Amino acid sequence: MKASKRIVLYGNTVILGTIGASLRRFSEYEVVTLKLPQKKSQWLGSTMIDILIFDLQKTRPEEVMYFLKANSALLLIGIDPDVNNIQLWSGRLLGDLSSQDLLKLLNNQAEGKYSMNSLK
């Protein structure tokens, strides 16, 4: 079966190595590891990445936001193994958002029901 999702592990830390080893067992994922630092000019193919995972202790989120700007469909996942915390960033754009839709989004977020799919 051909891989349907391309996952980039941005960095070479123990936690990313462990995650990569686990993900490589599944044929639906193509897992690529990139060592730091990478020049932005080397990322002309960033639109071919579905998910970018990085270690929050070694890479600041600002360093990978470039990829989100280049590909709004990209999902950024930052992992902090010391506090067992995962942060997600998405570049999904919402067009024609009414004030009622914005309030619904804010209320859902406040209640822990974050979902932009329920707006339309």
XYZ file of C-alpha atoms in Angstrom:
120
model
C 0.000 0.000 0.000
C 1.275 3.465 -0.877
C 1.767 5.940 1.957
C -1.105 8.421 2.176
C 0.408 10.846 4.719
C 3.890 12.333 4.698
C 5.178 13.016 8.205
C 8.356 14.992 8.804
C 10.196 14.670 12.103
C 11.994 17.995 12.415
C 15.059 17.277 14.498
C 16.941 14.303 15.826
C 16.011 13.844 19.481
C 15.246 10.697 21.445
C 11.506 11.418 21.567
C 11.335 12.052 17.813
C 13.314 8.862 17.159
C 10.875 6.871 19.274
C 7.853 8.410 17.564
C 9.424 7.818 14.147
C 10.098 4.147 14.921
C 6.467 3.690 15.966
C 5.035 5.495 12.925
C 7.256 3.627 10.440
C 5.447 0.400 11.324
C 2.362 1.706 9.512
C 2.461 1.591 5.717
C 0.035 4.505 5.369
C 2.731 6.897 6.653
C 5.882 8.036 4.924
C 8.141 9.197 7.746
C 11.127 11.437 7.025
C 13.615 12.768 9.589
C 15.319 16.104 8.993
C 18.229 17.243 11.094
C 18.388 20.811 12.378
C 18.969 23.461 11.250
C 17.321 23.609 7.844
C 17.419 26.654 5.615
C 14.036 27.889 4.479
C 15.220 27.801 0.875
C 15.601 24.018 1.214
C 11.887 23.722 1.909
C 10.469 24.396 -1.507
C 8.696 21.043 -1.187
C 6.980 21.953 2.068
C 3.591 21.730 0.375
C 4.162 17.973 0.129
C 4.242 17.596 3.926
C 1.053 16.629 5.743
C 2.330 16.659 9.320
C 5.461 18.150 10.884
C 6.426 16.941 14.361
C 9.092 18.684 16.425
C 10.526 18.651 19.948
C 9.476 21.791 21.832
C 12.621 21.584 23.973
C 14.930 21.803 20.949
C 12.914 23.870 18.468
C 10.837 26.962 19.174
C 7.426 27.078 17.450
C 8.446 30.285 15.630
C 11.143 28.306 13.803
C 8.596 26.045 12.110
C 5.789 28.555 11.467
C 7.382 29.219 8.071
C 6.169 25.806 6.958
C 2.634 26.537 8.122
C 2.633 29.781 6.141
C 3.862 27.909 3.056
C 1.235 25.184 3.460
C -1.968 26.088 5.324
C -3.109 22.444 5.248
C -0.070 21.405 7.312
C -0.553 20.201 10.866
C 2.286 21.190 13.218
C 2.721 19.062 16.323
C 5.076 20.202 19.062
C 5.997 17.649 21.719
C 7.450 18.422 25.150
C 8.467 15.066 26.655
C 9.394 16.484 30.082
C 5.865 17.594 30.895
C 4.067 15.084 28.644
C 2.529 17.922 26.628
C 1.572 18.126 22.952
C 0.669 21.376 21.182
C -1.064 21.552 17.807
C -1.033 24.366 15.250
C -3.108 24.488 12.095
C -3.166 27.042 9.316
C -6.776 26.410 8.450
C -8.427 29.574 7.210
C -12.065 30.346 7.840
C -13.646 32.578 5.246
C -16.949 34.404 5.516
C -17.060 33.945 9.270
C -20.046 35.728 10.776
C -19.985 37.254 14.247
C -22.315 34.451 15.336
C -19.849 31.869 13.968
C -17.001 33.596 15.822
C -18.971 33.493 19.081
C -19.731 29.818 18.531
C -16.039 29.130 17.946
C -15.067 31.041 21.102
C -17.718 29.287 23.205
C -16.688 25.865 21.914
C -13.061 26.662 22.726
C -13.976 27.843 26.227
C -15.908 24.611 26.809
C -13.054 22.477 25.465
C -15.016 21.484 22.352
C -12.632 22.954 19.790
C -14.034 22.180 16.358
C -14.122 24.415 13.341
C -16.057 21.785 11.397
C -19.244 22.607 13.275
C -19.297 26.173 11.970
C -20.494 25.461 8.460
